[in-house]
CSV table of C-alpha atoms in Angstrom, one decimal:
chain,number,residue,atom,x,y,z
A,1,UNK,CA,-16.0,19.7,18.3
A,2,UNK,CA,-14.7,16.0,18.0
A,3,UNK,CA,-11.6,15.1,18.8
A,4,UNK,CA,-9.8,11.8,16.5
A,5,UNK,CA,-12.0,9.4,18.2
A,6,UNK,CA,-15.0,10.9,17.5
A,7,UNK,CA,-14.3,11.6,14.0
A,8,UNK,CA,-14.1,7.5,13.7
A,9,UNK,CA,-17.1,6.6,16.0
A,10,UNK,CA,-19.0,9.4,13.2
A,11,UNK,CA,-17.4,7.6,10.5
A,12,UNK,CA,-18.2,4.2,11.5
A,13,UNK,CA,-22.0,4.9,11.1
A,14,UNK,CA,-21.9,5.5,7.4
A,15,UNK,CA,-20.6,1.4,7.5
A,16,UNK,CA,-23.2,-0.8,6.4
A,17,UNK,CA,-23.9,-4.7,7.0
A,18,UNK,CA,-22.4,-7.1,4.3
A,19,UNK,CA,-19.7,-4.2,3.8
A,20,UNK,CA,-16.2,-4.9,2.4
A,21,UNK,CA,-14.4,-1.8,3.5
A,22,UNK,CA,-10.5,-0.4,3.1
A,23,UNK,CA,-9.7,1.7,6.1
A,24,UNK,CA,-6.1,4.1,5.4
A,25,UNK,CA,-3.7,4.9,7.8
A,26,UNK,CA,-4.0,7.3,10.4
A,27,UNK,CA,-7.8,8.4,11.6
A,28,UNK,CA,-9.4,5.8,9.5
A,29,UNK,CA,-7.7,3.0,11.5
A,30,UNK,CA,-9.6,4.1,14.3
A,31,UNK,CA,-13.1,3.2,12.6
A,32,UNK,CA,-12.4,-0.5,12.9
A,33,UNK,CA,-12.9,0.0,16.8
A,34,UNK,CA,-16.5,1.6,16.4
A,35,UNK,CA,-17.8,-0.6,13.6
A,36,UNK,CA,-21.0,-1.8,15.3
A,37,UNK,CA,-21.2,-5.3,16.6
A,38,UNK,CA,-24.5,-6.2,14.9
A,39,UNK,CA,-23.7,-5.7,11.7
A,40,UNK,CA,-21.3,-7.9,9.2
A,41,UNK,CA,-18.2,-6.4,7.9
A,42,UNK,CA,-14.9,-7.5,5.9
A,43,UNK,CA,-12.1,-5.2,6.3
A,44,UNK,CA,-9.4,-4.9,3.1
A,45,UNK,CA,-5.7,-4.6,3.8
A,46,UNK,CA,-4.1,-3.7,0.7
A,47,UNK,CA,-1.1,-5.5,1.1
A,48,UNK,CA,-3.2,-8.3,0.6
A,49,UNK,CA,-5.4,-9.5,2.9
A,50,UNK,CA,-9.5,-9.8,3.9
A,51,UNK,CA,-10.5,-10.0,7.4
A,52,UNK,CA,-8.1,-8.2,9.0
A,53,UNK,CA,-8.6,-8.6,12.5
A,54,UNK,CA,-7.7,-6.5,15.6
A,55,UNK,CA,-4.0,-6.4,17.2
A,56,UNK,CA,-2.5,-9.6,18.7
A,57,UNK,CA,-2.0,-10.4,22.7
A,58,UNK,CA,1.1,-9.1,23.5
A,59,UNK,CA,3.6,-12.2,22.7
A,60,UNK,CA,1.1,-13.6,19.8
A,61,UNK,CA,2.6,-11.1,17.7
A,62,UNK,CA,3.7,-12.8,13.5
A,63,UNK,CA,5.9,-10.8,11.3
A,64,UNK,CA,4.3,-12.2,8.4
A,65,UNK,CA,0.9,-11.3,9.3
A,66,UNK,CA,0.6,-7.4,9.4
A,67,UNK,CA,-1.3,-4.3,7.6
A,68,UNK,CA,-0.9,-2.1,5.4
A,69,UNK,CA,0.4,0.5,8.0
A,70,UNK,CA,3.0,-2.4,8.8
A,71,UNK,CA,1.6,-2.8,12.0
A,72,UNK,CA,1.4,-6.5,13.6
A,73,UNK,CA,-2.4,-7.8,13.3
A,74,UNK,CA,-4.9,-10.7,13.5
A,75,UNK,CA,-6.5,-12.7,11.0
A,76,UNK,CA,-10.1,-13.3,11.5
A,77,UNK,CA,-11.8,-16.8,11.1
A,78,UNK,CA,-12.7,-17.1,7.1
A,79,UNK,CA,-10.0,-14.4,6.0
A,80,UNK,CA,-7.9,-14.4,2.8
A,81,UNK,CA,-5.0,-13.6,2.0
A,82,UNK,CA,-3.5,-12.7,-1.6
A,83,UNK,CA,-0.9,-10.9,-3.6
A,84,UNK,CA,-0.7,-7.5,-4.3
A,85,UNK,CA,-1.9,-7.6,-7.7
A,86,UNK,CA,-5.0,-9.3,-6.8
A,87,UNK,CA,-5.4,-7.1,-4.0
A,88,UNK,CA,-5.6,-4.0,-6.3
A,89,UNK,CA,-7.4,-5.7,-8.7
A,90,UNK,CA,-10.2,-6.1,-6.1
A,91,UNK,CA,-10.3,-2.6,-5.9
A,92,UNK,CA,-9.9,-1.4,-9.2
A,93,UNK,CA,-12.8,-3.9,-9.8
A,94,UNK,CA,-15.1,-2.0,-7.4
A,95,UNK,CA,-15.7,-5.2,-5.2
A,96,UNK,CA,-14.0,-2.7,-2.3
A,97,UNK,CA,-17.7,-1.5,-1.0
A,98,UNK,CA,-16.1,1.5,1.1
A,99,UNK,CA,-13.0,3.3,1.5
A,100,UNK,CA,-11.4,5.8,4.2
A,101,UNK,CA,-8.5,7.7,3.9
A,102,UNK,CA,-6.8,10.5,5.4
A,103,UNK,CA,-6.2,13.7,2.9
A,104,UNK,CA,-4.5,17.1,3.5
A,105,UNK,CA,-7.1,18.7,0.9
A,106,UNK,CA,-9.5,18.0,-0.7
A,107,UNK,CA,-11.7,20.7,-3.3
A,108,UNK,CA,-14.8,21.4,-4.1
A,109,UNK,CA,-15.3,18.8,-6.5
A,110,UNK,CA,-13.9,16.0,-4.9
A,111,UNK,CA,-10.1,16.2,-5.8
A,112,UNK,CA,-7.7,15.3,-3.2
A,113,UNK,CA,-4.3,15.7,-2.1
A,114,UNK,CA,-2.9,13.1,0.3
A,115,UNK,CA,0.8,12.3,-0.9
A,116,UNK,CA,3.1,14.7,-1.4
A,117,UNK,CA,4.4,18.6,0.2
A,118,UNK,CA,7.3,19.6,-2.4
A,119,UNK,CA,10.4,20.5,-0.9
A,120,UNK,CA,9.2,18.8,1.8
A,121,UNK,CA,8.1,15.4,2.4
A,122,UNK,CA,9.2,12.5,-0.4
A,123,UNK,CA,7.3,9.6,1.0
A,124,UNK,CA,5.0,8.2,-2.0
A,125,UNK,CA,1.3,7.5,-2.7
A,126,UNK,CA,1.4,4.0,-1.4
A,127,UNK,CA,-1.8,2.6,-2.5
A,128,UNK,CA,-4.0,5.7,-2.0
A,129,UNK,CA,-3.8,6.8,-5.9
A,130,UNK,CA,-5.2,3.2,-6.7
A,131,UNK,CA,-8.3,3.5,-4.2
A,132,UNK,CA,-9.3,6.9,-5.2
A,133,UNK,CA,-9.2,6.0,-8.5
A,134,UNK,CA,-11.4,3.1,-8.5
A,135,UNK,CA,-13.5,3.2,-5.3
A,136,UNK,CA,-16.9,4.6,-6.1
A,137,UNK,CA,-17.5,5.3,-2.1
A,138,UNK,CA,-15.1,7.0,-0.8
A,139,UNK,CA,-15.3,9.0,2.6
A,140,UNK,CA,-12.3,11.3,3.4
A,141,UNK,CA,-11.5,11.8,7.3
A,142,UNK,CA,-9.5,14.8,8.0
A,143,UNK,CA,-8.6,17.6,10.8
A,144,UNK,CA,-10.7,20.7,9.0
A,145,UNK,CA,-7.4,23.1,9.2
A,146,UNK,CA,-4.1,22.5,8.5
A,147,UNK,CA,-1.3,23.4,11.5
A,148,UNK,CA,-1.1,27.0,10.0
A,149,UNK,CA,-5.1,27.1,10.9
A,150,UNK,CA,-5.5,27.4,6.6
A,151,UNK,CA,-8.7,25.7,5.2
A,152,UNK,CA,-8.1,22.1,3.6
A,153,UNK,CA,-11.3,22.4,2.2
A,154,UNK,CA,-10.8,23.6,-0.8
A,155,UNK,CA,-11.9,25.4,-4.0
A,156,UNK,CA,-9.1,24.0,-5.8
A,157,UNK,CA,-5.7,22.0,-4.3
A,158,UNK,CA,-3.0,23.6,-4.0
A,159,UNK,CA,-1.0,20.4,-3.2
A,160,UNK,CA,0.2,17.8,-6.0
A,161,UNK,CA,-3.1,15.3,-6.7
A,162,UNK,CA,-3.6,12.1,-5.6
A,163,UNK,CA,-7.2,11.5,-7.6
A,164,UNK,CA,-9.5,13.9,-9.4
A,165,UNK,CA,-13.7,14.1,-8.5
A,166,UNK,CA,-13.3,11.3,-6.5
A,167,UNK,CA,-14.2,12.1,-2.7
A,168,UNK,CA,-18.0,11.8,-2.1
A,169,UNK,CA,-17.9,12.7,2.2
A,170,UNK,CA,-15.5,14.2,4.3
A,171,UNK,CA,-16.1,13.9,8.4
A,172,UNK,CA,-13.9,16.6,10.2
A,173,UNK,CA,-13.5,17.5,13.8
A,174,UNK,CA,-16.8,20.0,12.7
A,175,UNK,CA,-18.6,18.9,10.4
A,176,UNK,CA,-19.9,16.2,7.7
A,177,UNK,CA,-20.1,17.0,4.4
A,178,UNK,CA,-21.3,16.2,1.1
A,179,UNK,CA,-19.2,16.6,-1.7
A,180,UNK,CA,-21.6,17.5,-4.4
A,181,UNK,CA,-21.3,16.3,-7.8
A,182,UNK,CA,-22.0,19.5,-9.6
A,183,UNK,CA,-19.3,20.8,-7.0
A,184,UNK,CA,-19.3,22.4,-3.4
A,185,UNK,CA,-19.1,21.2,-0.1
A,186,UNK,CA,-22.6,20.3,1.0
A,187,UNK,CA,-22.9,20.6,5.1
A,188,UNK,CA,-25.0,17.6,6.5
A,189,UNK,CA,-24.1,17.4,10.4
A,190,UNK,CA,-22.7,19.7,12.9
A,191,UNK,CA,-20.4,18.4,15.5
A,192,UNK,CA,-21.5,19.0,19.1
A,193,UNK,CA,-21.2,22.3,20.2
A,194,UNK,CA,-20.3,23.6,16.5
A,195,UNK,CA,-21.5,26.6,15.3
A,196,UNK,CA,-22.4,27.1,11.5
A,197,UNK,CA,-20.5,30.2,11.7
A,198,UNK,CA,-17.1,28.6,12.6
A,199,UNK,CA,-18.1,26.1,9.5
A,200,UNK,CA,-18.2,29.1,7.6
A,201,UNK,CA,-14.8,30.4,8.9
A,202,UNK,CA,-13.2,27.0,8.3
A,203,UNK,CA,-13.9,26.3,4.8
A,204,UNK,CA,-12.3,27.9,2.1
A,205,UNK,CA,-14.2,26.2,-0.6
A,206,UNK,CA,-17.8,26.5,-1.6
A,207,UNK,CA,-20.0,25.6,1.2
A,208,UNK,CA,-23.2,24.6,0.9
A,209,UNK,CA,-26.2,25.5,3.4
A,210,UNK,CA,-29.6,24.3,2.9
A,211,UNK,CA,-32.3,24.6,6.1
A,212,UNK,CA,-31.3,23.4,9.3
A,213,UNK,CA,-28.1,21.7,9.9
A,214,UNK,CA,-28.9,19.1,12.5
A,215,UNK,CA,-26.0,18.3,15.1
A,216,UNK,CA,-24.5,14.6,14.8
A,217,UNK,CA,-25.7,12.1,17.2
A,218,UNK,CA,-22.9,9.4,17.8
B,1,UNK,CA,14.3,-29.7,-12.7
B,2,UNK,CA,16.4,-29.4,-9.7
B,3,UNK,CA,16.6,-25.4,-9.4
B,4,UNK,CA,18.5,-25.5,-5.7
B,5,UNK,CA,21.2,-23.4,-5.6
B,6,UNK,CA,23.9,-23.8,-2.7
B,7,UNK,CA,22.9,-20.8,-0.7
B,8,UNK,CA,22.6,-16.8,-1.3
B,9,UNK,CA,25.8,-16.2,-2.6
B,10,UNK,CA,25.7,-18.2,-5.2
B,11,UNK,CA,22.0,-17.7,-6.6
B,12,UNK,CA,23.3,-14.2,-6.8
B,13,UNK,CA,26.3,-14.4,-8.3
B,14,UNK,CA,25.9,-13.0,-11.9
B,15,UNK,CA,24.2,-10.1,-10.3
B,16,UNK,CA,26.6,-7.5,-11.6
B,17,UNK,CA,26.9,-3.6,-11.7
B,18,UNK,CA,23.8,-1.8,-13.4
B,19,UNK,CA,21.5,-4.8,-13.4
B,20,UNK,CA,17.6,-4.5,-12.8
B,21,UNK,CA,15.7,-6.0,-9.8
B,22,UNK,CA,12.9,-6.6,-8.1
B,23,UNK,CA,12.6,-7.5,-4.9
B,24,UNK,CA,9.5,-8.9,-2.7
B,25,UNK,CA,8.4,-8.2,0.6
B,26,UNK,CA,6.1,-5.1,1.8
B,27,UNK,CA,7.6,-3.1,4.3
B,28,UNK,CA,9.8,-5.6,6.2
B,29,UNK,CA,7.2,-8.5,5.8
B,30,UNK,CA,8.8,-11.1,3.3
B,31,UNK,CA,11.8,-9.9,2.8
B,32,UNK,CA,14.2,-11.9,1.0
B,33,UNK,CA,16.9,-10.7,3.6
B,34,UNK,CA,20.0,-14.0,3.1
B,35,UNK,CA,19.6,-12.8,-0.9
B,36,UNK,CA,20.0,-8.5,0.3
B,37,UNK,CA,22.9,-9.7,2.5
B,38,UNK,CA,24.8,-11.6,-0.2
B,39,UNK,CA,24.1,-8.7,-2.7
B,40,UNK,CA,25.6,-6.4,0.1
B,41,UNK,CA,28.8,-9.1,0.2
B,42,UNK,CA,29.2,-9.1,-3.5
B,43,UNK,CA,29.0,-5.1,-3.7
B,44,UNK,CA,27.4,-5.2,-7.1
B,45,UNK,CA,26.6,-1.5,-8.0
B,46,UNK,CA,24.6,1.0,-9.9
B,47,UNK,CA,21.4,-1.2,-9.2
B,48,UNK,CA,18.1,-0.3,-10.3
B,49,UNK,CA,16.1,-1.8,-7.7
B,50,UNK,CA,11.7,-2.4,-8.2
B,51,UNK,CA,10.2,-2.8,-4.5
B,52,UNK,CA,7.5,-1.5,-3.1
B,53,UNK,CA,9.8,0.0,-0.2
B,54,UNK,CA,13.1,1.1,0.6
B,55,UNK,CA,13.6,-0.8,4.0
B,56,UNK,CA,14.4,1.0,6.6
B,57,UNK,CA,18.0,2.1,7.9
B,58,UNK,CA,19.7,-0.8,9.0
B,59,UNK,CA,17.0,-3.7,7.4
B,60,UNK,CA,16.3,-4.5,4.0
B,61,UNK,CA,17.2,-2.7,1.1
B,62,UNK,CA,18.7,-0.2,3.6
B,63,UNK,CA,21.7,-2.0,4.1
B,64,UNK,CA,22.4,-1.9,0.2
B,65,UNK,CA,21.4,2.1,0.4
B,66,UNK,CA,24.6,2.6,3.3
B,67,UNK,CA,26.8,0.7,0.7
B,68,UNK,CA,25.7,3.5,-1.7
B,69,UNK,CA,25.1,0.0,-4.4
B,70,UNK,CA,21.6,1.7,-5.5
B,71,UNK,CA,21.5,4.4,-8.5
B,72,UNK,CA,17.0,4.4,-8.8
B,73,UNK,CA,14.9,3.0,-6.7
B,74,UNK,CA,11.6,2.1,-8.3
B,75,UNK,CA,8.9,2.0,-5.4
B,76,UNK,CA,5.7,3.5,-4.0
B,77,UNK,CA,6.3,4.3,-0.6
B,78,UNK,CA,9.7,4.9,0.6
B,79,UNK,CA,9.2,6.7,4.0
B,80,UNK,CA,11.0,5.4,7.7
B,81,UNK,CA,14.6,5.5,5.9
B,82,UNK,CA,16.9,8.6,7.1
B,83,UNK,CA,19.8,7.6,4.7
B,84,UNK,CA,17.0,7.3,1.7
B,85,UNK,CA,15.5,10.7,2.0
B,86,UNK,CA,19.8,11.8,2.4
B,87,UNK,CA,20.4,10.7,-1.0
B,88,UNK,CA,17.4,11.4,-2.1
B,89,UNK,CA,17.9,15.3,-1.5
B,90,UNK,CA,21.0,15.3,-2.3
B,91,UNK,CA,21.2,13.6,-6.4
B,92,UNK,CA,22.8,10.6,-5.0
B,93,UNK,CA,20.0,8.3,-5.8
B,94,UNK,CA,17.1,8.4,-8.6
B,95,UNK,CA,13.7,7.4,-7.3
B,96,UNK,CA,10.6,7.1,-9.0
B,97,UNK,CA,7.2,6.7,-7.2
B,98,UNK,CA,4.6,5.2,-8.7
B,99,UNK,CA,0.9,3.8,-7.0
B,100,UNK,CA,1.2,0.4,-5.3
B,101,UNK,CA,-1.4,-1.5,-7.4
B,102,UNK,CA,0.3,0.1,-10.6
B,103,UNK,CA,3.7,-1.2,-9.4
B,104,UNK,CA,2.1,-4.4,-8.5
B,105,UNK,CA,0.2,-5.0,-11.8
B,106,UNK,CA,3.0,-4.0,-14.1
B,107,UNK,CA,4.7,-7.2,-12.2
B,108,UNK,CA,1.9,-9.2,-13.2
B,109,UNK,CA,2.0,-8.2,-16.7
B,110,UNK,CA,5.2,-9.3,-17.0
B,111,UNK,CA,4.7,-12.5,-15.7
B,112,UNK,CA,1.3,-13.0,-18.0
B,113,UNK,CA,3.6,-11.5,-21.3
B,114,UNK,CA,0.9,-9.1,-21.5
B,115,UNK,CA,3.4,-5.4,-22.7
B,116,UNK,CA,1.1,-3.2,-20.6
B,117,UNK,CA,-2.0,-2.7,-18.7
B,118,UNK,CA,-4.3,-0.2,-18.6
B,119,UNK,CA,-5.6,1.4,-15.3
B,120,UNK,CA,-7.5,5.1,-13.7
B,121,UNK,CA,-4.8,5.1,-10.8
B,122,UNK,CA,-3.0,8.8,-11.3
B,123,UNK,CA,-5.5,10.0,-14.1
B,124,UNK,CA,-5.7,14.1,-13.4
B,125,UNK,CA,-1.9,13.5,-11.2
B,126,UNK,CA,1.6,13.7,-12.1
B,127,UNK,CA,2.0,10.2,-12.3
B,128,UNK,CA,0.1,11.0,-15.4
B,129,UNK,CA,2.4,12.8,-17.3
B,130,UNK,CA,3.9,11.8,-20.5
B,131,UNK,CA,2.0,8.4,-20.5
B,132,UNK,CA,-0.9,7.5,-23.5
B,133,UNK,CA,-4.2,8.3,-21.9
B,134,UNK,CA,-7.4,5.8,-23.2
B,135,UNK,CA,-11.1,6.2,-22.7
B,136,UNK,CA,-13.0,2.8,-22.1
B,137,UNK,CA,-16.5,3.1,-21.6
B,138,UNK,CA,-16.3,6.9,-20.5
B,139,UNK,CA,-13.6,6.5,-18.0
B,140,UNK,CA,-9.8,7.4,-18.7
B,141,UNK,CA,-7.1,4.7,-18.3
B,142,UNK,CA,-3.0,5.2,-18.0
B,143,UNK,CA,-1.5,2.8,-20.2
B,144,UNK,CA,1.6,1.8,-17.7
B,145,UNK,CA,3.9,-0.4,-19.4
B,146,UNK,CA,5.2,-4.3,-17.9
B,147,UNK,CA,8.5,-4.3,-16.0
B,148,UNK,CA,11.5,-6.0,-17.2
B,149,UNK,CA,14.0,-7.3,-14.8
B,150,UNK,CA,17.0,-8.9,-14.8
B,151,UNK,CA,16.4,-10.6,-11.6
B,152,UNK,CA,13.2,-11.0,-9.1
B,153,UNK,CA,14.2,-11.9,-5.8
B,154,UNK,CA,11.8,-13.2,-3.6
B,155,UNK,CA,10.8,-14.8,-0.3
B,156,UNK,CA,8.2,-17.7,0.7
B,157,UNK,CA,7.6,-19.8,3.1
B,158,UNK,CA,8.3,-23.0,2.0
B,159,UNK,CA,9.4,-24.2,-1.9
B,160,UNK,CA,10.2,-28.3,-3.2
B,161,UNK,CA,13.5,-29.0,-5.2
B,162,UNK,CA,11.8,-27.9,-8.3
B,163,UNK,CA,11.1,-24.2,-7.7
B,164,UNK,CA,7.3,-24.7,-6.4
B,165,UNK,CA,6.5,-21.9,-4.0
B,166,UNK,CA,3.9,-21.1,-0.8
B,167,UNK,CA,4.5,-18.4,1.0
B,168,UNK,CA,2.9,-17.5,4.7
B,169,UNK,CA,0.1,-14.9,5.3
B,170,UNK,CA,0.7,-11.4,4.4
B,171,UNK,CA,4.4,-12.2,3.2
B,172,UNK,CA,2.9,-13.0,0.4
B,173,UNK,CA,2.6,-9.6,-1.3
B,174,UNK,CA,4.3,-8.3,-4.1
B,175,UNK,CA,6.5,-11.3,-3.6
B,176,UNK,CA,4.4,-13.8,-5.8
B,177,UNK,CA,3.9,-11.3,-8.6
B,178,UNK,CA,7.7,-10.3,-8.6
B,179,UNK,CA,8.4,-14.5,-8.8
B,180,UNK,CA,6.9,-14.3,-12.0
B,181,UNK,CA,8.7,-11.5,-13.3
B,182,UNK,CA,12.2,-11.8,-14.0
B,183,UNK,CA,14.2,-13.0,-16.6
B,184,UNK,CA,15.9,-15.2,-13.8
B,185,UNK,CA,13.9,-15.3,-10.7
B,186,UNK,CA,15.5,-16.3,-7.2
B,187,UNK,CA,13.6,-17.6,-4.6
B,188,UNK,CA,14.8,-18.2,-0.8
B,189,UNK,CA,12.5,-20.2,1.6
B,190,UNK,CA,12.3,-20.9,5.0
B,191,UNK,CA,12.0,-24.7,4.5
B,192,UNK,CA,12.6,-26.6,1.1
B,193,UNK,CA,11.6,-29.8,0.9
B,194,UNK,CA,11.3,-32.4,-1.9
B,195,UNK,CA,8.7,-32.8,-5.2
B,196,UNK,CA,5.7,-34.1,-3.8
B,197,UNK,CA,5.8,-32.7,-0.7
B,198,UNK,CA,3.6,-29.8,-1.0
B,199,UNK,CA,0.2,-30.4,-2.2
B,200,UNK,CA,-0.2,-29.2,-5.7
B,201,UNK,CA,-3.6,-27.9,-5.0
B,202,UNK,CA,-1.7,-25.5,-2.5
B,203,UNK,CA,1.4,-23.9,-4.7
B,204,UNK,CA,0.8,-20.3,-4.9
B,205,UNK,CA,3.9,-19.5,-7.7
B,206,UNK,CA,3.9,-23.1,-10.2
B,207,UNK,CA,8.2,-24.0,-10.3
B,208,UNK,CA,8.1,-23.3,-14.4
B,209,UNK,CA,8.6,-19.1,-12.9
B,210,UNK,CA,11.5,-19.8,-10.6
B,211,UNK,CA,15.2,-20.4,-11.8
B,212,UNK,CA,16.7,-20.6,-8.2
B,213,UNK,CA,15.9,-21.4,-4.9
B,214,UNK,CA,17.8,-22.2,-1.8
B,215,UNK,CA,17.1,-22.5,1.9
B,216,UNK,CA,17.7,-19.3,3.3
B,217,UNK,CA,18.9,-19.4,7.3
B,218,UNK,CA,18.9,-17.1,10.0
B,219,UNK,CA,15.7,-15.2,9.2
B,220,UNK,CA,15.4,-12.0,11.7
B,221,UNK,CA,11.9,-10.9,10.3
B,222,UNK,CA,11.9,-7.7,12.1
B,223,UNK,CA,8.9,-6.2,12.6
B,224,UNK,CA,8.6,-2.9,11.6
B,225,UNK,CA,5.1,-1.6,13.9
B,226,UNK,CA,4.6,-4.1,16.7
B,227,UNK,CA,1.3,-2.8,17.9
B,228,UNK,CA,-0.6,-5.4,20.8
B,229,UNK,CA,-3.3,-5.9,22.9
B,230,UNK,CA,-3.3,-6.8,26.8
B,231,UNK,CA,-5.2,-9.9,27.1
């Protein structure tokens, strides 16, 4: 089983040189600490800026320069910055090669829910409603069970939508899947020490087996 | 074309009860905080207020939320505020979330007099509902309407006499698309300096968008996540 970490060091594989890529809040922040050193890749802030880099020395830290998780960052020799219209206009404009966001379901066909529990938290879609619905490459990263232990794999949401048929992988703490697009969860990879029976038990939607499932390597 | 204003209170002193604004900054980056704290003096109420955020507690539009001067807050992420989510729950205040690049482009409509835009962002969601749904080439579009606003207020960095704006890094945000926005637009900088100055190859929001603009003093630009490294 992975823990956080591992679920980014996993994720970070499926970046590619010459990559722009949007990382969300949460787990996919994570990724930019695995993204190999050999290859060439742009990451997108949505509150407007290309080549974010990592956080400053303590002391170096500039209000004006942070991420879209409002944390204090760095800006990389040849970034860019921009306003927020351009910024979403990159993305709705596919020019965003790769984006990773958190979800608390996702179904069988590649709907997610990432925004809102009625009743219970008001916070807002933030920019996630704009990536999902123009990023053709979109990778979800998610804890497989919610606190209750339910499945937040899906064959339908439950929770209000943030995007319909628009999540392609999903990397949990077991597994990698496929979401296919004649629906169902495809299973690629097996964490370490992961059993395809606790798969099984863990997915609600309709999973797909087909031959061996290989364990990850990362 | 001298746009200078003598300070916050008065480049926001027709700002009266029920009026529509926007405001700049994401999250507490670019806020145009001498502007909030001169609305806060003046006590102008039932304000519908367009920004991406909702400040937090005791920053931002926060301090306007405590003086209960908000009736709808326009946004599309309005967590870290305790007194938001109060008057949220309890029909104090009206909120209406909508995606940040919807938010955003609606502001750029506006300033480009285009009436709408058209864009997937909430296609299948709630957001959805009620609004004209077109097909372009096999993929459906929200139509999402341009903003009006009575007043944009925004921060930059530095501005000339005659309204010319750059702002710094990632304070740049919605604050350039909200300059040119409103039917008056108010601009506060950190340094304003005379025509010729600023290199006209460098303006990021062209003076014809911007009504006011003063120097704005005392600037706290809190930070909201300070997150480091050990060298």
């Amino acid at each position: 089983m992975l823990d956080k970490e591992g679920i980014a060091k996993r994720i970070a594989k499926e970046i590619k040189d010459g990559f722009y890529v949007n990382l969300g809040i949460g787990i996919p922040t994570l990724v930019a600490n695995y993204i190999p050193h050999n290859i060439d890749v742009v990451l997108q802030s949505e509150n407007g800026l290309l080549g974010m880099g990592p956080f400053p020395f303590e002391g170096e830290e500039d209000a004006d320069v942070i991420n879209a998780g409002k944390q204090t960052i760095t800006m990389l020799p040849g970034s860019a910055v921009f306003d927020s219209a351009m910024s979403f206009g990159m993305i709705r404009a596919k020019k965003v090669n790769l984006t990773i966001l958190g979800a608390m379901e996702v179904s069988e066909n590649g709907d997610i829910a990432s925004w809102k529990i009625p009743g219970k938290m008001v916070k807002g879609m933030g920019g996630a409603m704009d990536l999902v619905a123009s990023a053709e490459n979109i990778i979800v990263a998610m804890q497989h069970v919610n606190k209750a232990g339910e499945s937040k794999l899906l064959p339908k949401c439950m929770l209000p939508l943030t995007g319909i048929n628009c999540v392609k992988k999903i990397v949990t703490e077991l597994a990698v899947f496929d979401v296919l697009p004649e629906g169902g969860f495809k299973l690629l990879e097996r964490a370490p020490g992961v059993s395809i029976e606790q798969i099984k038990n863990a997915t609600a939607g309709k999973l797909i087996i087909d031959g061996d499932v290989p364990e990850m390597v990362i | 074309m001298n746009k200078v204003v003598n300070g916050a209170d008065e480049a926001v002193r027709d700002i009266n009860d029920g009026a529509t604004l926007m405001l700049g900054g994401f999250g507490l980056c670019g806020l145009p905080e001498n502007c909030i704290a001169a609305l806060v003096r003046k006590g102008a109420k039932d304000l519908t207020c367009i920004s991406n955020n909702a400040g937090v507690d005791d920053f931002g539009i926060g301090l306007m939320l405590k003086q209960r001067q908000v009736k709808k807050m326009i946004s599309s992420y309005v967590g870290e505020n305790a007194e938001f989510e109060r008057q949220l729950l309890s029909g104090e205040l009206e909120v209406e979330l909508i995606p940040q690049g919807t938010l955003a482009t609606r502001c750029m409509a506006s300033g480009y007099g285009m009436p709408a835009i058209f864009t997937p962002a909430g296609i299948g969601t709630e957001v959805a509902i009620g609004k004209e749904v077109r097909n372009f080439n096999g993929k459906d579009y929200l139509m999402e309407m341009a903003f009006e606003a009575d007043f944009a207020i925004v921060k930059a960095w530095k501005g000339d006499t005659m309204g010319n704006l750059v702002y710094k890094a990632t304070a740049r945000n919605f604050n350039a698309v909200m300059a040119m926005a409103g039917k008056v637009t108010i601009a506060e900088v950190e340094e304003l300096v005379q025509p010729g100055e600023l290199d006209p190859d460098h303006i990021h929001t062209p003076g014809i968008y911007v009504h006011r603009i003063f120097q704005g003093k005392d600037y706290e630009k809190r930070i909201e996540q300070r997150t480091v490294r050990k060298k």
